[in-house]
Short mmCIF file of C-alpha atoms in Angstrom, two decimals:
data_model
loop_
_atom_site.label_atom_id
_atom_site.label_comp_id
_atom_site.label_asym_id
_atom_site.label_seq_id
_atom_site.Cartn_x
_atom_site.Cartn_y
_atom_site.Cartn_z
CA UNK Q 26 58.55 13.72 -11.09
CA UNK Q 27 54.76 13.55 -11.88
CA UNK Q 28 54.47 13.98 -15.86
CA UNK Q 29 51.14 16.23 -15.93
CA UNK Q 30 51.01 15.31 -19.92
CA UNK Q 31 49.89 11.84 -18.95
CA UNK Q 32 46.85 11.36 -17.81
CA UNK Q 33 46.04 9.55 -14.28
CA UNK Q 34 44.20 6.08 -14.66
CA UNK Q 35 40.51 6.03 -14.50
CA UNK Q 36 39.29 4.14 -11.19
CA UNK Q 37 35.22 2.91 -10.99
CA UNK Q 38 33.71 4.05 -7.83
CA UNK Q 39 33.21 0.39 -6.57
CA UNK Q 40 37.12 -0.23 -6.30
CA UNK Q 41 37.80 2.18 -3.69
CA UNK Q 42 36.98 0.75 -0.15
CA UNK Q 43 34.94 2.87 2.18
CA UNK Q 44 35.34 3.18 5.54
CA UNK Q 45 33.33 4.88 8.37
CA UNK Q 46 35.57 7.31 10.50
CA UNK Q 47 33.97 6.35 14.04
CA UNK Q 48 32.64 8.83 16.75
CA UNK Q 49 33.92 9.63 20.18
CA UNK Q 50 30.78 8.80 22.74
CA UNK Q 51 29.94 10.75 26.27
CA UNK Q 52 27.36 10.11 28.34
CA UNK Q 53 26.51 13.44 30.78
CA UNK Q 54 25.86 12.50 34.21
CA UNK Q 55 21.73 13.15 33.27
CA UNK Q 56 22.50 9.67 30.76
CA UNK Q 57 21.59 12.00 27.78
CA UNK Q 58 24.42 10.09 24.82
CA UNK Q 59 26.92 12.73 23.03
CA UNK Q 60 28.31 11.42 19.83
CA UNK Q 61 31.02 13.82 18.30
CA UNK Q 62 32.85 13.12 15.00
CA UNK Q 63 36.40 15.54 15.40
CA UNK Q 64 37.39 16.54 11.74
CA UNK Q 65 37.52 19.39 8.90
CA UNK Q 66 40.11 21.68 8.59
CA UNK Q 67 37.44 24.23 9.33
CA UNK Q 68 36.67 26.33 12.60
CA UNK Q 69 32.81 25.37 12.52
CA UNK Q 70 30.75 22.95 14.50
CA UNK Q 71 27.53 21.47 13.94
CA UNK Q 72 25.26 19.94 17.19
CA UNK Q 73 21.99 18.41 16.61
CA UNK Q 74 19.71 17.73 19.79
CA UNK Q 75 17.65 15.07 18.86
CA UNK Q 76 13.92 14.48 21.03
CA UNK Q 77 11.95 11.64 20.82
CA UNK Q 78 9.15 14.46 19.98
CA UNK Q 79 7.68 13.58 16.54
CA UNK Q 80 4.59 12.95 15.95
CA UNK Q 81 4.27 10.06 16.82
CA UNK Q 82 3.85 10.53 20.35
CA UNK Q 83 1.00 13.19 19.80
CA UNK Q 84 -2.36 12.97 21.04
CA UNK Q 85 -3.55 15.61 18.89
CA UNK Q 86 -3.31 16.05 15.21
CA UNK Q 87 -0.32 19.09 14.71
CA UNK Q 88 0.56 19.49 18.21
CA UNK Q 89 4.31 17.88 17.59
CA UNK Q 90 4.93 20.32 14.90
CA UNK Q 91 3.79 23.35 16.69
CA UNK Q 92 6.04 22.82 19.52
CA UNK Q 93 9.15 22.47 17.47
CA UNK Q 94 8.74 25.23 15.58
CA UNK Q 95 6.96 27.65 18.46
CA UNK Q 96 10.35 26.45 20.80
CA UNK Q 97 12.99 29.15 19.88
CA UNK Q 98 9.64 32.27 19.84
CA UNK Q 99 10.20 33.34 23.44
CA UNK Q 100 11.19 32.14 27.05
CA UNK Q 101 10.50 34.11 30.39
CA UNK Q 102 13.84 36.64 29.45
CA UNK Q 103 13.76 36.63 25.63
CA UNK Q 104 11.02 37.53 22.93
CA UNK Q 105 11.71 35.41 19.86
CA UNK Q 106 13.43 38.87 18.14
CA UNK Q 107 16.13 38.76 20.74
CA UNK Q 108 16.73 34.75 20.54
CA UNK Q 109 17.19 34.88 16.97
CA UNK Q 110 19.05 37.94 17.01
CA UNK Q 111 21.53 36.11 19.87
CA UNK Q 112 22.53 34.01 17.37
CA UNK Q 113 22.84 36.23 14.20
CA UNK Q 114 25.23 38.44 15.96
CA UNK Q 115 27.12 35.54 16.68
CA UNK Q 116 26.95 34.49 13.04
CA UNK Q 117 25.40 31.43 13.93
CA UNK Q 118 22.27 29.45 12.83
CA UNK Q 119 19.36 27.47 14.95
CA UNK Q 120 17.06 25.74 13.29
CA UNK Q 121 14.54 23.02 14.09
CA UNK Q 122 12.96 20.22 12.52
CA UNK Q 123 9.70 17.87 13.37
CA UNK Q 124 10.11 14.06 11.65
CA UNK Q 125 7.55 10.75 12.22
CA UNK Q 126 9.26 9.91 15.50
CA UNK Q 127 11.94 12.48 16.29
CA UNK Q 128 12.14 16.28 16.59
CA UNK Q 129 15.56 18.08 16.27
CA UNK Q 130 17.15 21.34 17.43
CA UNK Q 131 20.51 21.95 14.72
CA UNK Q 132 22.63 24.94 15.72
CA UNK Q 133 25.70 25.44 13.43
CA UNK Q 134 28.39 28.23 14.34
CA UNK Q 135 31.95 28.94 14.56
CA UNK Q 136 33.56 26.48 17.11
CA UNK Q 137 34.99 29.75 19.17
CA UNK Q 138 31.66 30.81 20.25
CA UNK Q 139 30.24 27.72 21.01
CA UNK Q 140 30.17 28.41 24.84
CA UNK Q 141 28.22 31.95 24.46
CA UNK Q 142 25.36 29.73 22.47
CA UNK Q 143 24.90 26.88 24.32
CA UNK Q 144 23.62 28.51 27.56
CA UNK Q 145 20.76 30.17 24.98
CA UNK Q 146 19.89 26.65 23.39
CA UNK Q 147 19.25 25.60 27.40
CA UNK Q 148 17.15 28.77 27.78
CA UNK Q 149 14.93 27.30 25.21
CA UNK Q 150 15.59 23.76 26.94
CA UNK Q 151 13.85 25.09 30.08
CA UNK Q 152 12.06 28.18 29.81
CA UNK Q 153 10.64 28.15 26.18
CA UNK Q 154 7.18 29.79 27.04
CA UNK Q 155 5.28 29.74 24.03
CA UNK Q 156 3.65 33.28 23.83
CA UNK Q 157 0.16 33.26 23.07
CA UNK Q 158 0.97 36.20 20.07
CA UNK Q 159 3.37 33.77 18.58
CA UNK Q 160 0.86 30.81 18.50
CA UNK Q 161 -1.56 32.99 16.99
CA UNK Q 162 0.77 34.23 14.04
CA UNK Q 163 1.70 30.64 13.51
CA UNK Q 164 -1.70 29.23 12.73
CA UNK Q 165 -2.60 32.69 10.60
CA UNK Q 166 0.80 31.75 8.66
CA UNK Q 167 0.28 27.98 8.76
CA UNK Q 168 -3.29 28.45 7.43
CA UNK Q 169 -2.09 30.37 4.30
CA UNK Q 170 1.09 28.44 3.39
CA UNK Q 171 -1.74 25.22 3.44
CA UNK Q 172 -4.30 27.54 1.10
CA UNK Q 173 -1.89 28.08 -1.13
CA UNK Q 174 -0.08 24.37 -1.38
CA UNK Q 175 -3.37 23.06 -1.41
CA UNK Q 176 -3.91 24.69 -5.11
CA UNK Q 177 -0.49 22.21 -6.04
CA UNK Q 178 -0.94 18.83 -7.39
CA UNK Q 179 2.04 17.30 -6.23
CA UNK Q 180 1.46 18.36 -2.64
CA UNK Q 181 -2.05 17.06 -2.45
CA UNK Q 182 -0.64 13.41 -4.36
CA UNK Q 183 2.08 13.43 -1.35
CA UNK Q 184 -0.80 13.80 1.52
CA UNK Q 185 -2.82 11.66 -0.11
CA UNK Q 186 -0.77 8.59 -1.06
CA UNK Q 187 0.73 8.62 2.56
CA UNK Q 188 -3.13 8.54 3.92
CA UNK Q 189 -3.91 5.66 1.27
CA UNK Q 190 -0.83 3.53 2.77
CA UNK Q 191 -1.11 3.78 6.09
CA UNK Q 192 -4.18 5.66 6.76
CA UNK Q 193 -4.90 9.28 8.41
CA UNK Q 194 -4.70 8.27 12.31
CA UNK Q 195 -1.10 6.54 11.61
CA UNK Q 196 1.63 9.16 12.21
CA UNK Q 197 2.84 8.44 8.34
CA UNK Q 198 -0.34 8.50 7.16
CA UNK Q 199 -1.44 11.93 9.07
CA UNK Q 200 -1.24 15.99 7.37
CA UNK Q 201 -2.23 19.27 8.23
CA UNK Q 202 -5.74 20.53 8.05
CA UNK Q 203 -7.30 23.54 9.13
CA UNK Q 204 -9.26 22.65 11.72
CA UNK Q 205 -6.71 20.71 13.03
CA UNK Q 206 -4.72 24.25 13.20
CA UNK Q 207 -7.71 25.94 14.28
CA UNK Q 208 -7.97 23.54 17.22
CA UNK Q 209 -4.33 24.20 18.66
CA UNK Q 210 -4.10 25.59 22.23
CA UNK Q 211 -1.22 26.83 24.37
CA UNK Q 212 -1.67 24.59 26.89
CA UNK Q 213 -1.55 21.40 25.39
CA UNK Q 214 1.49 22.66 23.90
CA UNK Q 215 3.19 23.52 26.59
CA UNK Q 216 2.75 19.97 28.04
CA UNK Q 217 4.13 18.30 24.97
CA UNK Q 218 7.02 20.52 25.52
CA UNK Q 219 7.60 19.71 29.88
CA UNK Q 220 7.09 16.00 28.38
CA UNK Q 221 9.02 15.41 25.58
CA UNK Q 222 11.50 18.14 25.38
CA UNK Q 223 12.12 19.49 29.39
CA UNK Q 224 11.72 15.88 30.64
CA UNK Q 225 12.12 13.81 27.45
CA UNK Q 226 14.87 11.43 25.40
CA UNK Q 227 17.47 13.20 24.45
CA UNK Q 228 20.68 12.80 22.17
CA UNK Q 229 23.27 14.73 20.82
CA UNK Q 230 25.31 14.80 18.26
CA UNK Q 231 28.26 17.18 17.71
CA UNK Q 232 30.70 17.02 14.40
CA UNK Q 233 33.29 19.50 12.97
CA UNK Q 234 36.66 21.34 14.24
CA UNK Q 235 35.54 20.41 18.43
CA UNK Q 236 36.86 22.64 20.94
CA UNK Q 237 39.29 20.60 23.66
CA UNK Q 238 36.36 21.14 26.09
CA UNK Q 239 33.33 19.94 24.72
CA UNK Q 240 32.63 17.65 27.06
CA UNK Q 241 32.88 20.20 30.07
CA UNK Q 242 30.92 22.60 27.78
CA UNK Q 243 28.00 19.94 26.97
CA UNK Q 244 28.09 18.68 30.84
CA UNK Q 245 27.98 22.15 32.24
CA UNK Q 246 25.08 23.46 30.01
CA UNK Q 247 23.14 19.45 29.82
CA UNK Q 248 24.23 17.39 32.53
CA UNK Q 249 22.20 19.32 35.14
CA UNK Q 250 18.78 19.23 33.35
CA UNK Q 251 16.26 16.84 34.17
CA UNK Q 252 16.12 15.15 30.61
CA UNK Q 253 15.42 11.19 30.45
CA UNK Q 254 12.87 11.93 33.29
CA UNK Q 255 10.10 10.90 31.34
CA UNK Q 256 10.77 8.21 28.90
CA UNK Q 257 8.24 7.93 26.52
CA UNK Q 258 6.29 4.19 26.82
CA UNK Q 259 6.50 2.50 23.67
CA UNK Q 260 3.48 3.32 21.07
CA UNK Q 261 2.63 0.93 18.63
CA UNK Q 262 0.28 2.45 15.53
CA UNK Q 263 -1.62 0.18 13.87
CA UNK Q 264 -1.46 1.13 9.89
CA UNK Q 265 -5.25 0.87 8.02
CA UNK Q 266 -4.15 1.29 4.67
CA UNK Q 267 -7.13 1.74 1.95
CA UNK Q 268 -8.67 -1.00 0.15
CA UNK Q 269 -8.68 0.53 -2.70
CA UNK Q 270 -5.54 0.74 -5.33
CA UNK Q 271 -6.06 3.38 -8.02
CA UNK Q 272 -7.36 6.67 -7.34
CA UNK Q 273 -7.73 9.92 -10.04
CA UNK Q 274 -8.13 12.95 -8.39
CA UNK Q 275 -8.98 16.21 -9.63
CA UNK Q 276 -7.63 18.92 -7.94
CA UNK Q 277 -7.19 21.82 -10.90
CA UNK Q 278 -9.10 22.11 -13.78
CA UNK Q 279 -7.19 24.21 -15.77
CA UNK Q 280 -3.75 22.64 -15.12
CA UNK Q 281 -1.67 21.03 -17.47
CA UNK Q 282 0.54 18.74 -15.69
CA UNK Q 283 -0.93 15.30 -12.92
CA UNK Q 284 0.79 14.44 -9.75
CA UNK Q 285 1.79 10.83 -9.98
CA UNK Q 286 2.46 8.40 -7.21
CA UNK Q 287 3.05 5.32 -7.29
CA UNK Q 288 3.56 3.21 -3.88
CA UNK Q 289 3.87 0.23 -2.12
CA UNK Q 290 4.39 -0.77 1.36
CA UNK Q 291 8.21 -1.85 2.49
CA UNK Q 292 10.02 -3.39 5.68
CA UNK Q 293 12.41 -0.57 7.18
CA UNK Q 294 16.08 -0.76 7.53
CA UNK Q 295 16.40 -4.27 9.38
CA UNK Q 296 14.91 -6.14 7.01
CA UNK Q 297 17.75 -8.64 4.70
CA UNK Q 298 16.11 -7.46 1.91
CA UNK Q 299 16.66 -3.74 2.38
CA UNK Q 300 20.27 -4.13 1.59
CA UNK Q 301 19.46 -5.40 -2.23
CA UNK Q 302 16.64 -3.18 -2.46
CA UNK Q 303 18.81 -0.16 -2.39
CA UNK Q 304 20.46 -1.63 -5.57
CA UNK Q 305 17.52 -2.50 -7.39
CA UNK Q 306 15.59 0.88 -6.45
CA UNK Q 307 19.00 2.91 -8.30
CA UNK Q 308 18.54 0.57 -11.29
CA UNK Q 309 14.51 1.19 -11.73
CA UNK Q 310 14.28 5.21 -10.40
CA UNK Q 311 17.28 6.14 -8.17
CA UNK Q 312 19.24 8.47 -10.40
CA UNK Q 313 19.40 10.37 -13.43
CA UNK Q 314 20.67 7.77 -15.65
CA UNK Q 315 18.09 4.85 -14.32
CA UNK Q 316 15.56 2.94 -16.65
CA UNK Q 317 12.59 5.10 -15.73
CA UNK Q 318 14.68 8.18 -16.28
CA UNK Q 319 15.88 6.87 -19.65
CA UNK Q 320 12.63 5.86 -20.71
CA UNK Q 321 10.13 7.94 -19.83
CA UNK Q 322 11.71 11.45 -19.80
CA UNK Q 323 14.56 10.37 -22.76
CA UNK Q 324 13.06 8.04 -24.91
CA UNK Q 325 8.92 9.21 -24.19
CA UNK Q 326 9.40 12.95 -23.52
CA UNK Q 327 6.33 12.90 -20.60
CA UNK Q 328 8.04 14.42 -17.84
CA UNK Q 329 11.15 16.75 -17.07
CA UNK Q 330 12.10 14.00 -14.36
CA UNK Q 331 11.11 10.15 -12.54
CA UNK Q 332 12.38 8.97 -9.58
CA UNK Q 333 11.55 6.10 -7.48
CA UNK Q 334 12.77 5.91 -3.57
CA UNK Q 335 12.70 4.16 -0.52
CA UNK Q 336 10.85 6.26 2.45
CA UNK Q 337 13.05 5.31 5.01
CA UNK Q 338 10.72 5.60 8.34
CA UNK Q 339 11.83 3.95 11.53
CA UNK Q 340 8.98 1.41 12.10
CA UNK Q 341 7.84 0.99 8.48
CA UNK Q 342 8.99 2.27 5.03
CA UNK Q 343 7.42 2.51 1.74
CA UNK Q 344 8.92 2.35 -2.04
CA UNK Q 345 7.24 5.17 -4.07
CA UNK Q 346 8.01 6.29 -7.97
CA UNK Q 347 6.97 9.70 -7.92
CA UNK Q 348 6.49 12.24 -10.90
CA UNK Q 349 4.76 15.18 -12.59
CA UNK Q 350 3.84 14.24 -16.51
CA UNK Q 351 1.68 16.18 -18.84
CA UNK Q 352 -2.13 15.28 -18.11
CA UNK Q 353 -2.56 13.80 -21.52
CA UNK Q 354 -0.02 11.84 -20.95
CA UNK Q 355 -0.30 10.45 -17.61
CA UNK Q 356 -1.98 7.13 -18.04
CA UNK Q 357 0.95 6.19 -20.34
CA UNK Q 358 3.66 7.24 -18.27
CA UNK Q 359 1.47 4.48 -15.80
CA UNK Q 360 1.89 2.14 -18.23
CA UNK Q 361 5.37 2.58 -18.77
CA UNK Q 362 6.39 2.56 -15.41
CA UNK Q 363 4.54 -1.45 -14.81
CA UNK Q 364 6.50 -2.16 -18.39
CA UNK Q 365 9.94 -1.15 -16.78
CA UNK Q 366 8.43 -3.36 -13.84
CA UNK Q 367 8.09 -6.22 -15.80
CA UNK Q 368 11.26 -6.07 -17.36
CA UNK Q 369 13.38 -6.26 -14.28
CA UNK Q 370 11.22 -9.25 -13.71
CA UNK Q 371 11.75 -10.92 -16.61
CA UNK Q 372 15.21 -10.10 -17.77
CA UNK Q 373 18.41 -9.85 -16.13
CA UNK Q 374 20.59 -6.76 -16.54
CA UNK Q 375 23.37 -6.49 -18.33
CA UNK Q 376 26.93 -6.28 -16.43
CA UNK Q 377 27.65 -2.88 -17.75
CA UNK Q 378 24.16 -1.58 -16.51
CA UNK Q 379 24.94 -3.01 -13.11
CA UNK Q 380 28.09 -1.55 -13.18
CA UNK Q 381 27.06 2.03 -14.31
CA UNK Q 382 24.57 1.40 -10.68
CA UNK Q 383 27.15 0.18 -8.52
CA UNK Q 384 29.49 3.09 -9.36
CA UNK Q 385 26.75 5.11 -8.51
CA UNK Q 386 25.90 3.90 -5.25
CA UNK Q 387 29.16 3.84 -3.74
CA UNK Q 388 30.34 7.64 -5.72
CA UNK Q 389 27.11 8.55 -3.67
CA UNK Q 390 28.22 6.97 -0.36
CA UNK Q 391 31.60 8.76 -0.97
CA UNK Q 392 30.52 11.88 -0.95
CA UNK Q 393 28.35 11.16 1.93
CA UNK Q 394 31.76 10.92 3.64
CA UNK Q 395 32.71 14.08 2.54
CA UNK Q 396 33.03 16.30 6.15
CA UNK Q 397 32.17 15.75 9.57
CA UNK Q 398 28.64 16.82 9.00
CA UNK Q 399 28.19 14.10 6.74
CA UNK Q 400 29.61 11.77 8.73
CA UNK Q 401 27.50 12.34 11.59
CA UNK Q 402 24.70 12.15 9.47
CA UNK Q 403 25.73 8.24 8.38
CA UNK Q 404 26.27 8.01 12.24
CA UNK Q 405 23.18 9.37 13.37
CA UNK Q 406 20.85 7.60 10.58
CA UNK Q 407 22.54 4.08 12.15
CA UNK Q 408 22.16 4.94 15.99
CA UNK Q 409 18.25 6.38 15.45
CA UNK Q 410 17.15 3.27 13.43
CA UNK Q 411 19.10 1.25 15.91
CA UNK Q 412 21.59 -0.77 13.75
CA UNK Q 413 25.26 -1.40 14.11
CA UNK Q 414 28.17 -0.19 12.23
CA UNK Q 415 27.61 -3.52 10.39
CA UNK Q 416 24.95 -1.71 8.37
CA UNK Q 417 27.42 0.41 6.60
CA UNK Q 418 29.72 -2.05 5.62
CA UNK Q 419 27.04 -4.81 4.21
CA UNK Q 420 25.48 -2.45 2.71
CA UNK Q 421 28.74 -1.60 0.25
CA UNK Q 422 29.39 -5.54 0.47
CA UNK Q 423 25.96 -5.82 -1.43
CA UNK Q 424 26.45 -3.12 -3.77
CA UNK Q 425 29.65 -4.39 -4.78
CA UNK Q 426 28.49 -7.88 -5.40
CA UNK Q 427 24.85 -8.42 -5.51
CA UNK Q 428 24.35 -10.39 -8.81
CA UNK Q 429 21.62 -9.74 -11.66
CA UNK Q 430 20.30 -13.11 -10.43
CA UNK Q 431 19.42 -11.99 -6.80
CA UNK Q 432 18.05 -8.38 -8.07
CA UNK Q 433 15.47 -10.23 -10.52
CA UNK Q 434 14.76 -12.21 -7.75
CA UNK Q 435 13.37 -8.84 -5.28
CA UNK Q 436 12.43 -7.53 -8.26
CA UNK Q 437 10.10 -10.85 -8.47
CA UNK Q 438 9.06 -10.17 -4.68
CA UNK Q 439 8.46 -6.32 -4.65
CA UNK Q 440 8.27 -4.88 -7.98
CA UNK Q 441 4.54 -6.63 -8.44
CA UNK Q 442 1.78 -4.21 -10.04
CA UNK Q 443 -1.17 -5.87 -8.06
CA UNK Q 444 0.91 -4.92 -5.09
CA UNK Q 445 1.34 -0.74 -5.09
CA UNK Q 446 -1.28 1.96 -5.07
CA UNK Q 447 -1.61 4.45 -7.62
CA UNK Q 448 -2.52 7.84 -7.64
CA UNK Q 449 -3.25 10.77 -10.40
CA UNK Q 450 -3.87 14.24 -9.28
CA UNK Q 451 -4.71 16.66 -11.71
#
């Protein structure tokens, strides 16, 4: 009999060993992929439709963007009220997204009415129409939402820092501007949509309690339609990052706090080095308890929070320590950030550090295991970046046994001063 009187024994994290629940693949007679993850105790379902309709495949600045989010405001039998409303009454949710290379349609419901909603999603599949009203009211709300972000420091240090790595006519580099809004038509809209929605690369992805027919379901709503008819040619964008390194910007005089970034360029996912990075990254800026953290908000009291990350894009990424400090202070929260730098350099860490990080990483990757949705989301970040299930499991082999030897060695490689830009906005 369990003796509730004694406590259970404390495990770390890093003992436990992780595994990947794998998917269940279809492929619908049209070729479009359907990866479903069955679990949850839970009557609700998740699909994501997934385009190869970011903006990187635009011609025109914004024109990516507009179509995702114009796509559920109308088709030839439904104004945008009565689409929405469709799938309020059902309880349900659609929402959209618009990424660097993909765009995404996300519709989570209750798993018994998934076959009234899916013949609406391929309404808006094939007969989106893009009213002219609802164009209009986009760029009128687009055009304040920018007015009014535009007044915010850290907004204007995330446009700009993106523009200073890659430059503005690279897809990571590019941002909204008004006459780019102002310049938006109909028509070229609705031939992003017949090209990379209507006719374009699809995939799906499907997670949760799955009804016993979700394959007929997905065949008889998808399998007909005429996407992977146009498969977009490969684009290759050629990144002109800025010469210059350090920038101060002033954006508001009377503020009090500066927008700091902090960025260099880094190889994406399929790079060896990307497996260690993700270690060393959680030691210098990943989480609350890293050195930045410590130092700078603990110890120097310039900031309510630090964090350095990896900007995980397909083609390219970028590692970026990004903050808001006093604007007194902000040179010396600069400083401090090329000190911590220099110390991973220079010194190894200490097994109990390390340990603290590991712990971290893989509590992190545990509760990213937590539910079907999250699952497909490990799934779907593998199968979009094109790796193999391989990347999961070296990435906890590394965690668990990178030494301090091999992280001062990246740190040696990418944590170089000379090497990032740097950025003030106040």
């Amino acid at each position: 009999m369990l003796n509730r009187k004694i406590a259970p024994p404390i495990k770390d994290a890093v003992e436990f060993e992780l595994s990947l629940k794998p998917y269940d693949k279809y492929v619908l007679k049209n070729g479009v992929e359907v990866y479903a993850v069955n679990a949850g105790a839970e009557e609700v379902i998740k699909v994501e439709w997934v385009f190869w309709g970011g903006n990187w495949y635009e011609e025109k600045n914004m024109v990516a963007s507009a179509t995702n989010f114009l796509l559920k405001n109308g088709t030839s039998k439904k104004n945008a009220f009565e689409v929405n409303e469709h799938f309020d009454y059902y309880g349900a949710s659609l929402s959209r997204a618009c990424y660097n290379e993909t765009s995404a349609i996300n519709l989570h419901s209750l798993t018994k009415h998934l076959g009234v909603l899916l013949p609406v999603v391929r309404e808006l599949l094939t007969d989106a129409i893009f009213p002219d009203d609802e164009l209009q009211l986009f760029k009128q709300n687009s055009k304040q939402r920018l007015e009014v972000n535009l007044k915010k420091n850290d907004f204007v240090a995330n446009r700009l820092i993106d523009e200073y790595l890659f430059g503005f006519d690279h897809p990571y580099g590019r941002y909204s501007r008004f006459e780019d809004l102002a310049a938006l038509s109909r028509e070229e809209i609705i031939a992003f949509y017949e090209k990379y929605y209507k006719k374009g690369k699809c995939i799906v992805f499907v997670a949760g309690k799955l009804p016993a027919n979700l394959y007929e379901l997905m065949e008889g709503n998808f399998g007909d339609l005429p996407l992977h008819a146009t498969q977009p040619d490969p684009i290759i964008h050629k990144a002109y990052s800025a010469v210059e390194k350090k920038y101060r910007v002033s954006n508001d005089p009377g503020g009090v706090q500066g927008a700091i970034r902090i960025a260099r360029h880094f190889p994406n996912r399929h790079h060896p080095d990307f497996y260690g990075v993700q270690v060393l990254n959680a030691l210098f800026g990943g989480f609350f308890g890293a050195r930045l953290m410590n130092n700078i908000r603990e110890d120097k009291g310039y900031t309510y929070g630090i964090y350095s990350y990896l900007q995980n894009h397909i083609h390219q990424s970028a590692w970026l320590v990004s903050t808001e400090a006093g604007r007194d202070v902000c040179e010396a929260t600069i400083a401090e950030v090329y000190k911590e730098m220099e110390l991973l350099r220079t010194e190894l860490v200490d097994e109990e550090e390390l340990l603290l990080v590991r712990n971290y990483l893989m509590g992190t990757i545990l509760g990213d295991l937590d539910g079907p949705f999250h699952i497909i989301g490990r799934w779907k970040n593998i199968i979009l970046n094109g790796l193999t299930e391989d990347f999961f499991y070296q990435t906890i082999q590394t965690i668990k046994h990178i030494s301090a030897k091999e992280l001062q060695v990246l740190a040696n490689k990418y944590l170089v001063p000379e090497d990032f830009y740097e950025l003030v906005v106040v």
